[in-house]
mmCIF file of C-alpha atoms and ligand atoms in Angstrom:
data_model
loop_
_atom_site.group_PDB
_atom_site.id
_atom_site.type_symbol
_atom_site.label_atom_id
_atom_site.label_comp_id
_atom_site.label_asym_id
_atom_site.label_seq_id
_atom_site.Cartn_x
_atom_site.Cartn_y
_atom_site.Cartn_z
ATOM 1 C CA MET A 1 -14.887 -24.454 31.203
ATOM 2 C CA ALA A 2 -12.498 -23.219 28.114
ATOM 3 C CA ARG A 3 -13.724 -23.705 25.093
ATOM 4 C CA THR A 4 -9.674 -24.612 24.411
ATOM 5 C CA LEU A 5 -10.354 -28.037 25.300
ATOM 6 C CA LYS A 6 -10.730 -31.319 23.309
ATOM 7 C CA PRO A 7 -13.866 -32.772 23.297
ATOM 8 C CA ASP A 8 -12.454 -35.714 24.910
ATOM 9 C CA THR A 9 -11.598 -33.384 28.007
ATOM 10 C CA LEU A 10 -14.654 -31.677 27.654
ATOM 11 C CA GLY A 11 -16.796 -35.447 27.564
ATOM 12 C CA VAL A 12 -14.729 -35.937 30.895
ATOM 13 C CA ARG A 13 -14.766 -32.728 32.519
ATOM 14 C CA ALA A 14 -17.668 -30.128 31.137
ATOM 15 C CA GLY A 15 -20.541 -29.178 33.565
ATOM 16 C CA GLY A 16 -19.112 -30.466 36.640
ATOM 17 C CA ILE A 17 -20.721 -28.602 40.271
ATOM 18 C CA ARG A 18 -19.476 -29.791 43.202
ATOM 19 C CA SER A 19 -20.687 -29.717 46.651
ATOM 20 C CA ASP A 20 -20.014 -29.138 49.852
ATOM 21 C CA PHE A 21 -19.190 -32.713 50.653
ATOM 22 C CA GLN A 22 -15.902 -32.279 48.045
ATOM 23 C CA GLU A 23 -17.905 -35.566 45.753
ATOM 24 C CA HIS A 24 -15.106 -36.428 43.023
ATOM 25 C CA SER A 25 -17.598 -38.060 40.943
ATOM 26 C CA GLU A 26 -20.475 -35.949 39.845
ATOM 27 C CA ALA A 27 -23.107 -36.355 42.427
ATOM 28 C CA LEU A 28 -26.893 -38.352 41.840
ATOM 29 C CA VAL A 29 -29.430 -35.360 42.703
ATOM 30 C CA LEU A 30 -32.768 -37.378 43.958
ATOM 31 C CA SER A 31 -34.431 -34.574 45.085
ATOM 32 C CA THR A 32 -38.096 -33.755 43.841
ATOM 33 C CA SER A 33 -37.712 -29.857 45.439
ATOM 34 C CA PHE A 34 -34.787 -27.768 47.011
ATOM 35 C CA VAL A 35 -35.296 -25.749 50.745
ATOM 36 C CA TYR A 36 -35.232 -22.303 51.092
ATOM 37 C CA LYS A 37 -33.471 -20.058 54.069
ATOM 38 C CA SER A 38 -36.629 -18.070 54.455
ATOM 39 C CA ALA A 39 -39.474 -17.303 52.926
ATOM 40 C CA ALA A 40 -37.992 -14.452 50.612
ATOM 41 C CA GLU A 41 -35.773 -16.278 49.279
ATOM 42 C CA ALA A 42 -38.052 -18.498 48.093
ATOM 43 C CA ALA A 43 -40.090 -15.069 47.273
ATOM 44 C CA ARG A 44 -36.908 -14.332 45.005
ATOM 45 C CA LYS A 45 -36.349 -17.643 43.523
ATOM 46 C CA PHE A 46 -39.858 -18.055 42.167
ATOM 47 C CA ALA A 47 -39.768 -14.010 40.679
ATOM 48 C CA ASN A 48 -36.818 -14.691 38.923
ATOM 49 C CA THR A 49 -34.639 -18.291 38.771
ATOM 50 C CA GLY A 50 -31.255 -17.778 38.262
ATOM 51 C CA PRO A 51 -28.672 -20.041 36.992
ATOM 52 C CA ASP A 52 -27.618 -21.949 39.434
ATOM 53 C CA ASP A 53 -31.075 -21.641 42.115
ATOM 54 C CA ASN A 54 -33.069 -24.951 42.588
ATOM 55 C CA ILE A 55 -36.552 -25.042 43.130
ATOM 56 C CA TYR A 56 -38.215 -28.190 41.974
ATOM 57 C CA SER A 57 -37.057 -30.914 39.788
ATOM 58 C CA ARG A 58 -38.762 -30.500 37.182
ATOM 59 C CA PHE A 59 -37.123 -28.183 35.793
ATOM 60 C CA THR A 60 -34.123 -26.973 37.856
ATOM 61 C CA ASN A 61 -31.739 -29.983 39.295
ATOM 62 C CA PRO A 62 -28.045 -29.845 39.633
ATOM 63 C CA THR A 63 -27.549 -33.519 37.996
ATOM 64 C CA VAL A 64 -29.457 -32.468 34.986
ATOM 65 C CA ARG A 65 -27.828 -29.464 35.272
ATOM 66 C CA MET A 66 -24.385 -30.961 34.601
ATOM 67 C CA PHE A 67 -26.109 -32.909 31.418
ATOM 68 C CA GLN A 68 -27.149 -29.862 30.160
ATOM 69 C CA ALA A 69 -24.023 -28.335 30.328
ATOM 70 C CA ARG A 70 -21.467 -30.808 29.491
ATOM 71 C CA LEU A 71 -23.442 -32.173 26.517
ATOM 72 C CA ALA A 72 -23.877 -27.759 25.427
ATOM 73 C CA ALA A 73 -20.187 -27.666 25.750
ATOM 74 C CA LEU A 74 -19.343 -31.216 23.918
ATOM 75 C CA GLU A 75 -21.993 -29.014 20.845
ATOM 76 C CA GLY A 76 -20.442 -25.903 21.133
ATOM 77 C CA ALA A 77 -23.553 -24.893 22.222
ATOM 78 C CA GLU A 78 -25.172 -21.339 23.962
ATOM 79 C CA ALA A 79 -27.394 -23.591 26.141
ATOM 80 C CA CYS A 80 -28.873 -26.886 26.379
ATOM 81 C CA VAL A 81 -32.763 -27.871 28.279
ATOM 82 C CA ALA A 82 -32.790 -31.657 28.652
ATOM 83 C CA THR A 83 -36.113 -33.793 28.204
ATOM 84 C CA SER A 84 -36.981 -37.263 29.532
ATOM 85 C CA THR A 85 -36.844 -38.995 25.915
ATOM 86 C CA GLY A 86 -35.774 -37.742 22.256
ATOM 87 C CA MET A 87 -38.822 -37.953 20.478
ATOM 88 C CA ALA A 88 -40.090 -35.330 24.038
ATOM 89 C CA ALA A 89 -36.356 -33.078 22.431
ATOM 90 C CA ILE A 90 -39.108 -32.956 19.179
ATOM 91 C CA THR A 91 -42.381 -32.369 20.228
ATOM 92 C CA THR A 92 -40.447 -29.513 22.904
ATOM 93 C CA MET A 93 -38.905 -28.282 19.642
ATOM 94 C CA VAL A 94 -42.116 -28.035 17.816
ATOM 95 C CA PHE A 95 -44.810 -27.187 20.314
ATOM 96 C CA GLY A 96 -42.019 -24.613 21.436
ATOM 97 C CA LEU A 97 -41.064 -22.743 18.684
ATOM 98 C CA LEU A 98 -44.509 -22.377 16.603
ATOM 99 C CA LYS A 99 -48.070 -21.660 16.711
ATOM 100 C CA ALA A 100 -50.987 -22.269 14.798
ATOM 101 C CA GLY A 101 -50.601 -21.107 11.241
ATOM 102 C CA ASP A 102 -46.906 -21.850 11.223
ATOM 103 C CA HIS A 103 -44.861 -24.096 8.482
ATOM 104 C CA MET A 104 -41.864 -26.410 8.535
ATOM 105 C CA VAL A 105 -40.024 -28.457 6.150
ATOM 106 C CA THR A 106 -38.520 -31.347 6.927
ATOM 107 C CA ALA A 107 -36.696 -34.018 5.677
ATOM 108 C CA ARG A 108 -39.018 -37.363 4.912
ATOM 109 C CA GLY A 109 -36.038 -39.675 5.833
ATOM 110 C CA VAL A 110 -35.852 -38.658 9.832
ATOM 111 C CA PHE A 111 -36.229 -40.855 12.329
ATOM 112 C CA GLY A 112 -40.363 -43.111 11.843
ATOM 113 C CA SER A 113 -42.177 -41.517 14.874
ATOM 114 C CA VAL A 114 -41.711 -38.006 13.880
ATOM 115 C CA VAL A 115 -43.656 -38.476 11.095
ATOM 116 C CA PRO A 116 -47.099 -39.115 12.917
ATOM 117 C CA LEU A 117 -46.042 -36.544 15.792
ATOM 118 C CA LEU A 118 -46.165 -33.771 12.516
ATOM 119 C CA ASP A 119 -48.568 -35.359 10.246
ATOM 120 C CA GLN A 120 -51.691 -35.971 12.744
ATOM 121 C CA ILE A 121 -50.448 -34.501 16.564
ATOM 122 C CA ALA A 122 -49.088 -31.105 15.320
ATOM 123 C CA LYS A 123 -51.593 -30.752 12.417
ATOM 124 C CA LYS A 124 -54.255 -31.146 14.667
ATOM 125 C CA PHE A 125 -52.627 -27.501 16.020
ATOM 126 C CA GLY A 126 -52.826 -26.014 13.084
ATOM 127 C CA ILE A 127 -48.767 -26.642 12.174
ATOM 128 C CA GLU A 128 -48.080 -27.888 8.703
ATOM 129 C CA THR A 129 -45.309 -29.870 7.587
ATOM 130 C CA THR A 130 -43.848 -30.369 4.364
ATOM 131 C CA TRP A 131 -41.727 -33.309 3.790
ATOM 132 C CA VAL A 132 -38.488 -33.646 0.975
ATOM 133 C CA ASP A 133 -35.535 -34.697 0.122
ATOM 134 C CA ALA A 134 -33.183 -34.456 2.574
ATOM 135 C CA THR A 135 -30.243 -34.539 0.224
ATOM 136 C CA ASP A 136 -31.333 -32.061 -2.326
ATOM 137 C CA LEU A 137 -31.041 -28.818 -1.807
ATOM 138 C CA ASP A 138 -33.163 -27.601 -4.537
ATOM 139 C CA ASP A 139 -36.292 -29.196 -2.782
ATOM 140 C CA TRP A 140 -35.616 -27.571 0.977
ATOM 141 C CA LYS A 141 -36.099 -23.880 -1.383
ATOM 142 C CA ARG A 142 -39.153 -25.253 -3.499
ATOM 143 C CA ALA A 143 -40.679 -25.460 -0.065
ATOM 144 C CA ILE A 144 -40.254 -22.637 1.657
ATOM 145 C CA ARG A 145 -43.161 -20.532 2.630
ATOM 146 C CA PRO A 146 -43.319 -16.524 3.971
ATOM 147 C CA ASN A 147 -44.935 -18.515 6.819
ATOM 148 C CA THR A 148 -41.932 -21.207 7.097
ATOM 149 C CA LYS A 149 -40.493 -21.017 11.088
ATOM 150 C CA LEU A 150 -38.679 -23.812 11.003
ATOM 151 C CA LEU A 151 -36.177 -26.313 9.079
ATOM 152 C CA TYR A 152 -36.254 -30.148 10.379
ATOM 153 C CA ALA A 153 -33.273 -32.858 8.967
ATOM 154 C CA GLU A 154 -31.039 -35.464 10.571
ATOM 155 C CA SER A 155 -27.442 -36.164 9.146
ATOM 156 C CA PRO A 156 -26.855 -39.285 8.814
ATOM 157 C CA SER A 157 -30.146 -40.683 8.712
ATOM 158 C CA ASN A 158 -31.532 -43.409 10.551
ATOM 159 C CA PRO A 159 -31.935 -45.931 8.712
ATOM 160 C CA VAL A 160 -30.782 -45.364 5.613
ATOM 161 C CA LEU A 161 -27.819 -43.158 6.205
ATOM 162 C CA GLU A 162 -28.516 -40.202 4.391
ATOM 163 C CA ILE A 163 -26.257 -36.913 4.391
ATOM 164 C CA VAL A 164 -27.576 -33.466 4.581
ATOM 165 C CA ASP A 165 -25.343 -30.828 3.774
ATOM 166 C CA ILE A 166 -25.803 -29.106 6.468
ATOM 167 C CA ALA A 167 -24.115 -25.297 5.927
ATOM 168 C CA GLY A 168 -25.910 -25.392 2.782
ATOM 169 C CA LEU A 169 -29.252 -25.990 4.857
ATOM 170 C CA ALA A 170 -28.525 -23.493 6.975
ATOM 171 C CA ALA A 171 -27.565 -21.084 4.205
ATOM 172 C CA ILE A 172 -31.464 -21.750 2.863
ATOM 173 C CA ALA A 173 -32.708 -21.260 6.563
ATOM 174 C CA ARG A 174 -30.937 -18.222 7.216
ATOM 175 C CA LYS A 175 -32.284 -16.834 4.337
ATOM 176 C CA ALA A 176 -35.776 -17.636 5.202
ATOM 177 C CA GLY A 177 -35.859 -16.413 8.024
ATOM 178 C CA ALA A 178 -36.547 -19.538 9.749
ATOM 179 C CA ILE A 179 -34.631 -21.634 12.550
ATOM 180 C CA PHE A 180 -32.790 -25.068 11.910
ATOM 181 C CA ALA A 181 -32.396 -27.772 13.638
ATOM 182 C CA MET A 182 -30.188 -30.877 13.315
ATOM 183 C CA ASP A 183 -30.741 -33.951 14.520
ATOM 184 C CA ASN A 184 -27.363 -35.547 15.785
ATOM 185 C CA ALA A 185 -28.228 -38.538 17.179
ATOM 186 C CA VAL A 186 -26.553 -40.965 15.298
ATOM 187 C CA ALA A 187 -23.279 -38.850 14.759
ATOM 188 C CA SER A 188 -23.063 -37.292 18.412
ATOM 189 C CA PRO A 189 -21.172 -34.269 18.994
ATOM 190 C CA ALA A 190 -17.824 -36.932 18.962
ATOM 191 C CA LEU A 191 -18.337 -37.065 15.012
ATOM 192 C CA GLN A 192 -20.096 -33.712 13.947
ATOM 193 C CA ARG A 193 -21.146 -30.814 15.347
ATOM 194 C CA PRO A 194 -24.124 -29.273 13.294
ATOM 195 C CA ILE A 195 -24.165 -25.893 15.885
ATOM 196 C CA ALA A 196 -20.286 -25.067 13.712
ATOM 197 C CA LEU A 197 -21.830 -25.629 10.499
ATOM 198 C CA GLY A 198 -24.558 -23.331 10.799
ATOM 199 C CA ALA A 199 -27.169 -24.693 12.278
ATOM 200 C CA ASP A 200 -29.399 -23.178 15.542
ATOM 201 C CA LEU A 201 -30.264 -26.227 16.912
ATOM 202 C CA VAL A 202 -29.066 -29.735 17.780
ATOM 203 C CA ILE A 203 -31.144 -32.156 18.672
ATOM 204 C CA HIS A 204 -30.808 -35.562 20.514
ATOM 205 C CA SER A 205 -31.950 -38.934 21.513
ATOM 206 C CA ALA A 206 -29.489 -38.989 24.854
ATOM 207 C CA THR A 207 -30.510 -42.403 24.554
ATOM 208 C CA LYS A 208 -28.607 -43.510 21.429
ATOM 209 C CA TYR A 209 -24.654 -43.104 22.027
ATOM 210 C CA VAL A 210 -24.474 -39.835 24.099
ATOM 211 C CA GLU A 211 -25.502 -42.459 26.693
ATOM 212 C CA GLY A 212 -24.602 -45.243 25.096
ATOM 213 C CA GLN A 213 -25.111 -48.587 26.856
ATOM 214 C CA GLY A 214 -28.890 -48.997 26.423
ATOM 215 C CA ARG A 215 -29.594 -48.228 29.992
ATOM 216 C CA VAL A 216 -32.323 -45.813 29.684
ATOM 217 C CA LEU A 217 -34.300 -42.792 27.685
ATOM 218 C CA ALA A 218 -33.253 -39.529 27.365
ATOM 219 C CA GLY A 219 -33.328 -36.482 25.043
ATOM 220 C CA ALA A 220 -31.936 -32.748 24.801
ATOM 221 C CA ILE A 221 -32.269 -29.519 22.645
ATOM 222 C CA ALA A 222 -29.147 -27.657 22.744
ATOM 223 C CA GLY A 223 -28.196 -24.639 20.549
ATOM 224 C CA ARG A 224 -28.736 -21.203 20.741
ATOM 225 C CA ALA A 225 -29.542 -19.136 24.268
ATOM 226 C CA ASP A 226 -32.174 -16.919 22.954
ATOM 227 C CA LEU A 227 -34.414 -20.349 22.030
ATOM 228 C CA VAL A 228 -33.169 -23.229 24.583
ATOM 229 C CA SER A 229 -33.630 -20.842 27.373
ATOM 230 C CA GLY A 230 -36.581 -19.396 26.353
ATOM 231 C CA PRO A 231 -39.405 -20.595 24.559
ATOM 232 C CA LEU A 232 -37.537 -24.242 24.898
ATOM 233 C CA PHE A 233 -36.624 -24.118 28.447
ATOM 234 C CA GLY A 234 -40.277 -22.605 29.175
ATOM 235 C CA PHE A 235 -42.034 -25.821 27.872
ATOM 236 C CA VAL A 236 -40.156 -28.163 29.278
ATOM 237 C CA ARG A 237 -41.137 -26.422 32.688
ATOM 238 C CA THR A 238 -44.690 -25.731 31.829
ATOM 239 C CA ALA A 239 -45.826 -28.443 29.718
ATOM 240 C CA GLY A 240 -43.425 -31.662 32.090
ATOM 241 C CA PRO A 241 -41.045 -32.958 29.497
ATOM 242 C CA ALA A 242 -38.474 -33.217 31.816
ATOM 243 C CA ILE A 243 -35.999 -35.758 32.653
ATOM 244 C CA SER A 244 -35.669 -37.529 35.430
ATOM 245 C CA PRO A 245 -32.000 -36.801 37.628
ATOM 246 C CA TYR A 246 -31.234 -40.494 37.589
ATOM 247 C CA ASN A 247 -31.776 -40.656 33.274
ATOM 248 C CA ALA A 248 -29.377 -37.342 33.531
ATOM 249 C CA TRP A 249 -26.737 -38.857 35.659
ATOM 250 C CA THR A 250 -26.198 -41.773 33.668
ATOM 251 C CA CYS A 251 -26.189 -39.417 30.158
ATOM 252 C CA LEU A 252 -23.921 -37.177 32.156
ATOM 253 C CA LYS A 253 -21.178 -40.144 33.073
ATOM 254 C CA GLY A 254 -22.334 -41.869 29.496
ATOM 255 C CA MET A 255 -20.320 -38.817 28.053
ATOM 256 C CA GLU A 256 -17.348 -39.532 29.729
ATOM 257 C CA THR A 257 -16.491 -42.020 27.192
ATOM 258 C CA LEU A 258 -18.123 -41.253 24.448
ATOM 259 C CA GLY A 259 -14.789 -40.512 22.417
ATOM 260 C CA VAL A 260 -13.215 -43.109 23.167
ATOM 261 C CA ARG A 261 -16.914 -45.421 22.438
ATOM 262 C CA MET A 262 -17.280 -43.992 19.070
ATOM 263 C CA ARG A 263 -13.960 -44.379 17.717
ATOM 264 C CA GLY A 264 -14.159 -47.848 18.269
ATOM 265 C CA HIS A 265 -17.930 -47.936 16.427
ATOM 266 C CA CYS A 266 -16.682 -46.433 13.881
ATOM 267 C CA GLU A 267 -13.640 -48.815 13.523
ATOM 268 C CA ASN A 268 -15.752 -51.702 13.931
ATOM 269 C CA ALA A 269 -18.547 -50.374 11.307
ATOM 270 C CA LEU A 270 -15.954 -49.846 8.282
ATOM 271 C CA ASN A 271 -14.480 -53.221 8.995
ATOM 272 C CA VAL A 272 -18.177 -54.705 9.477
ATOM 273 C CA ALA A 273 -18.911 -52.732 6.042
ATOM 274 C CA ARG A 274 -16.518 -53.404 3.965
ATOM 275 C CA TRP A 275 -17.238 -57.035 4.623
ATOM 276 C CA LEU A 276 -20.526 -57.450 3.601
ATOM 277 C CA GLU A 277 -19.788 -55.153 0.650
ATOM 278 C CA LYS A 278 -18.227 -58.830 -0.497
ATOM 279 C CA GLN A 279 -20.470 -60.641 0.676
ATOM 280 C CA PRO A 280 -23.266 -62.253 -2.638
ATOM 281 C CA GLY A 281 -26.075 -62.293 -0.242
ATOM 282 C CA VAL A 282 -26.119 -58.107 -0.266
ATOM 283 C CA GLU A 283 -27.266 -56.421 -2.843
ATOM 284 C CA ARG A 284 -25.937 -52.690 -1.460
ATOM 285 C CA VAL A 285 -24.362 -51.590 1.956
ATOM 286 C CA LEU A 286 -25.282 -48.101 3.077
ATOM 287 C CA TYR A 287 -22.551 -46.605 5.157
ATOM 288 C CA PRO A 288 -20.821 -42.958 4.776
ATOM 289 C CA ALA A 289 -17.332 -44.216 4.881
ATOM 290 C CA LEU A 290 -17.634 -46.471 2.433
ATOM 291 C CA GLU A 291 -16.686 -44.900 -1.394
ATOM 292 C CA SER A 292 -19.731 -46.446 -2.668
ATOM 293 C CA HIS A 293 -21.675 -44.352 -0.683
ATOM 294 C CA PRO A 294 -23.071 -41.575 -2.885
ATOM 295 C CA GLN A 295 -22.176 -38.398 -0.536
ATOM 296 C CA HIS A 296 -18.926 -40.106 0.862
ATOM 297 C CA ALA A 297 -17.435 -36.636 -0.208
ATOM 298 C CA LEU A 298 -19.534 -34.601 1.950
ATOM 299 C CA ALA A 299 -20.004 -37.148 4.777
ATOM 300 C CA MET A 300 -16.109 -37.178 5.566
ATOM 301 C CA ARG A 301 -16.248 -33.108 5.605
ATOM 302 C CA GLN A 302 -18.556 -33.154 7.760
ATOM 303 C CA GLN A 303 -18.273 -36.111 9.963
ATOM 304 C CA SER A 304 -14.847 -37.306 11.310
ATOM 305 C CA ALA A 305 -15.401 -40.761 10.974
ATOM 306 C CA GLY A 306 -18.505 -42.816 9.218
ATOM 307 C CA GLY A 307 -20.276 -43.415 11.970
ATOM 308 C CA PRO A 308 -21.290 -46.410 13.968
ATOM 309 C CA MET A 309 -24.905 -47.318 12.439
ATOM 310 C CA LEU A 310 -24.604 -48.928 8.962
ATOM 311 C CA SER A 311 -27.768 -50.767 6.833
ATOM 312 C CA PHE A 312 -27.441 -52.915 4.094
ATOM 313 C CA ILE A 313 -29.775 -54.665 1.497
ATOM 314 C CA ALA A 314 -30.192 -58.655 2.128
ATOM 315 C CA LYS A 315 -30.983 -59.934 -1.718
ATOM 316 C CA GLY A 316 -34.734 -61.600 -1.276
ATOM 317 C CA GLY A 317 -36.757 -58.897 -0.375
ATOM 318 C CA ARG A 318 -38.225 -59.380 3.357
ATOM 319 C CA GLU A 319 -37.545 -62.953 3.284
ATOM 320 C CA GLY A 320 -33.970 -62.175 2.895
ATOM 321 C CA ALA A 321 -33.566 -59.740 5.665
ATOM 322 C CA TRP A 322 -35.484 -62.118 8.420
ATOM 323 C CA ARG A 323 -33.482 -64.729 7.555
ATOM 324 C CA VAL A 324 -30.274 -62.978 8.319
ATOM 325 C CA ILE A 325 -31.967 -61.458 11.272
ATOM 326 C CA ASP A 326 -33.527 -64.679 12.549
ATOM 327 C CA ALA A 327 -29.952 -66.690 12.422
ATOM 328 C CA VAL A 328 -28.061 -64.177 13.956
ATOM 329 C CA GLN A 329 -27.035 -65.523 17.778
ATOM 330 C CA LEU A 330 -24.654 -62.749 19.091
ATOM 331 C CA ILE A 331 -26.489 -59.452 17.832
ATOM 332 C CA SER A 332 -29.132 -58.585 19.704
ATOM 333 C CA ASN A 333 -32.794 -58.306 17.224
ATOM 334 C CA THR A 334 -33.993 -55.465 19.061
ATOM 335 C CA ALA A 335 -35.247 -51.605 17.868
ATOM 336 C CA ASN A 336 -32.634 -49.362 19.771
ATOM 337 C CA PHE A 337 -29.331 -48.920 18.756
ATOM 338 C CA GLY A 338 -26.641 -46.404 20.216
ATOM 339 C CA ASP A 339 -25.233 -49.625 22.653
ATOM 340 C CA VAL A 340 -22.447 -51.217 23.438
ATOM 341 C CA LYS A 341 -24.067 -54.089 22.255
ATOM 342 C CA THR A 342 -24.386 -54.608 18.374
ATOM 343 C CA THR A 343 -27.834 -54.272 17.632
ATOM 344 C CA ILE A 344 -30.148 -55.672 14.513
ATOM 345 C CA CYS A 345 -33.653 -54.533 12.528
ATOM 346 C CA HIS A 346 -36.110 -54.585 9.751
ATOM 347 C CA PRO A 347 -36.772 -51.097 9.938
ATOM 348 C CA ALA A 348 -39.922 -51.885 7.348
ATOM 349 C CA SER A 349 -41.125 -54.217 10.119
ATOM 350 C CA THR A 350 -40.347 -53.028 12.962
ATOM 351 C CA THR A 351 -39.508 -48.847 13.747
ATOM 352 C CA HIS A 352 -41.259 -47.679 9.902
ATOM 353 C CA ALA A 353 -44.442 -50.172 10.032
ATOM 354 C CA ARG A 354 -46.323 -47.057 11.183
ATOM 355 C CA LEU A 355 -45.644 -45.231 7.197
ATOM 356 C CA THR A 356 -47.246 -46.558 4.448
ATOM 357 C CA PRO A 357 -46.055 -48.548 2.132
ATOM 358 C CA ALA A 358 -45.412 -45.214 -0.031
ATOM 359 C CA GLU A 359 -44.358 -43.156 2.353
ATOM 360 C CA ARG A 360 -41.561 -46.077 3.238
ATOM 361 C CA GLU A 361 -40.016 -45.971 -0.385
ATOM 362 C CA ALA A 362 -39.976 -42.734 -0.370
ATOM 363 C CA ALA A 363 -38.196 -42.697 2.789
ATOM 364 C CA GLY A 364 -35.909 -45.382 1.007
ATOM 365 C CA ILE A 365 -36.609 -48.210 3.780
ATOM 366 C CA ALA A 366 -36.491 -51.266 1.397
ATOM 367 C CA GLU A 367 -38.285 -54.720 2.606
ATOM 368 C CA GLY A 368 -34.443 -56.281 2.073
ATOM 369 C CA LEU A 369 -33.355 -53.462 4.990
ATOM 370 C CA ILE A 370 -31.334 -54.054 7.950
ATOM 371 C CA ARG A 371 -30.163 -51.873 10.267
ATOM 372 C CA LEU A 372 -27.271 -53.009 11.880
ATOM 373 C CA GLY A 373 -25.784 -50.699 15.422
ATOM 374 C CA VAL A 374 -22.668 -51.925 14.905
ATOM 375 C CA GLY A 375 -21.382 -52.158 19.131
ATOM 376 C CA LEU A 376 -17.526 -52.716 20.746
ATOM 377 C CA GLU A 377 -17.823 -56.669 20.477
ATOM 378 C CA HIS A 378 -15.032 -57.637 17.878
ATOM 379 C CA PRO A 379 -15.221 -57.782 14.520
ATOM 380 C CA ASP A 380 -14.689 -61.114 13.915
ATOM 381 C CA ASP A 381 -17.503 -62.031 15.569
ATOM 382 C CA ILE A 382 -20.058 -60.056 14.547
ATOM 383 C CA ARG A 383 -19.122 -60.583 11.053
ATOM 384 C CA GLU A 384 -19.738 -64.142 12.041
ATOM 385 C CA ASP A 385 -22.450 -63.812 13.013
ATOM 386 C CA LEU A 386 -24.411 -62.128 10.613
ATOM 387 C CA SER A 387 -22.304 -64.737 7.849
ATOM 388 C CA ARG A 388 -25.072 -67.262 9.362
ATOM 389 C CA GLY A 389 -28.172 -65.929 7.937
ATOM 390 C CA LEU A 390 -26.489 -64.941 4.232
ATOM 391 C CA ALA A 391 -24.554 -68.085 4.046
ATOM 392 C CA GLN A 392 -28.457 -69.732 4.188
ATOM 393 C CA GLY A 393 -29.339 -67.822 1.315
ATOM 394 C CA LYS A 394 -26.895 -68.552 -0.558
ATOM 395 C CA GLN A 395 -28.282 -72.226 -0.880
HETATM 396 C C1 PLP B 1 -32.317 -40.383 15.412
HETATM 397 C C2 PLP B 1 -33.295 -40.298 16.125
HETATM 398 N N1 PLP B 1 -33.546 -39.326 16.398
HETATM 399 C C3 PLP B 1 -34.984 -39.328 17.712
HETATM 400 C C4 PLP B 1 -35.247 -40.506 18.112
HETATM 401 C C5 PLP B 1 -36.449 -40.621 19.196
HETATM 402 O O1 PLP B 1 -35.469 -40.761 20.419
HETATM 403 P P1 PLP B 1 -36.244 -41.349 21.449
HETATM 404 O O2 PLP B 1 -36.616 -43.069 21.549
HETATM 405 O O3 PLP B 1 -35.102 -41.283 22.843
HETATM 406 O O4 PLP B 1 -37.457 -40.978 21.989
HETATM 407 C C6 PLP B 1 -34.790 -41.555 17.661
HETATM 408 C C7 PLP B 1 -34.821 -43.189 18.099
HETATM 409 O O5 PLP B 1 -34.851 -44.132 17.787
HETATM 410 C C8 PLP B 1 -34.114 -41.769 16.583
HETATM 411 O O6 PLP B 1 -33.408 -42.379 16.463
#
């Protein structure tokens, strides 16, 4: 598909493969394996699998291929490999690219499950991680060692909305001869394209905005073909963290509305963020499009809008935060975000509870922090729902 097409068009059209049935909507191919015309054809496909060959759905499936091609087009990537979840994508990245004795540098604010993945599981296999302040490029530079092979960050980060200087970090990685991977789950390619800013790889929890309606788990890695179609595809094929064709199809159809959804999410999030800033029960609002965000200028250079997620610190610590969460009637108290339904969560006692208090503090996860995945309900209704618990705090 021509690279000059606009992202909204790529989301609707890129990667489509039409079968002999001439279906208009992309087909969901639910088949574990594919048949060969002859023994010789089977041998040829196994010996040298071409880009259009289908063998077995752990590593070749037409629906998965469409999903991968569409996401690659949106990210401006040479290639994409899909995985069962976002964590499976991160696991594939670590174990597909690194070996015992290698070192990686990772931003402290990345998604909570990445911490035990690296500090407990990867460490057992001799892969060392240094954790740094995502926003401090000097901290990244100081952490580089001769055996540093991978730099990994998330921007905006979940849940504290820190912004990483993607082009700055890409320059550091290039100088160190390391691979640079960015988690783009929160912004999605509709708002930010890390590869254009110098990233080698983009990681997705497609569970979030790529799919967009909270129906399936999915993940992907997009980026340089030598990495994606080489060791990363090889890891998925052999170790098996593959996506199901059904989940890939749901994400493929989700991407058709990605642009329009993200515009709605961002508009609502900015509306709610500006209102929260004025509430007496709120200590601080973290949202990149607010002028009060410490990296507002950088965020607005890298992203086309503030994004769908915001966090705020309720007065009164954990008690104050839980009061707001327990008072909502419309918003869903659930760990996910990336849904058209607004979601609320208390990271310190849920998604980031496995971190030690010191790790939480270092990552900026305050006891009063509340994360909102702002959905597509009318913003008046979202604000009214939040005001219940905030108003109780004043009495
Ligand atoms: C930014 C980010 N990356 C990765 C993940 C992991 O994705 P999954 O839940 O699909 O495994 C999450 C999950 O919430 C996330 O928020």
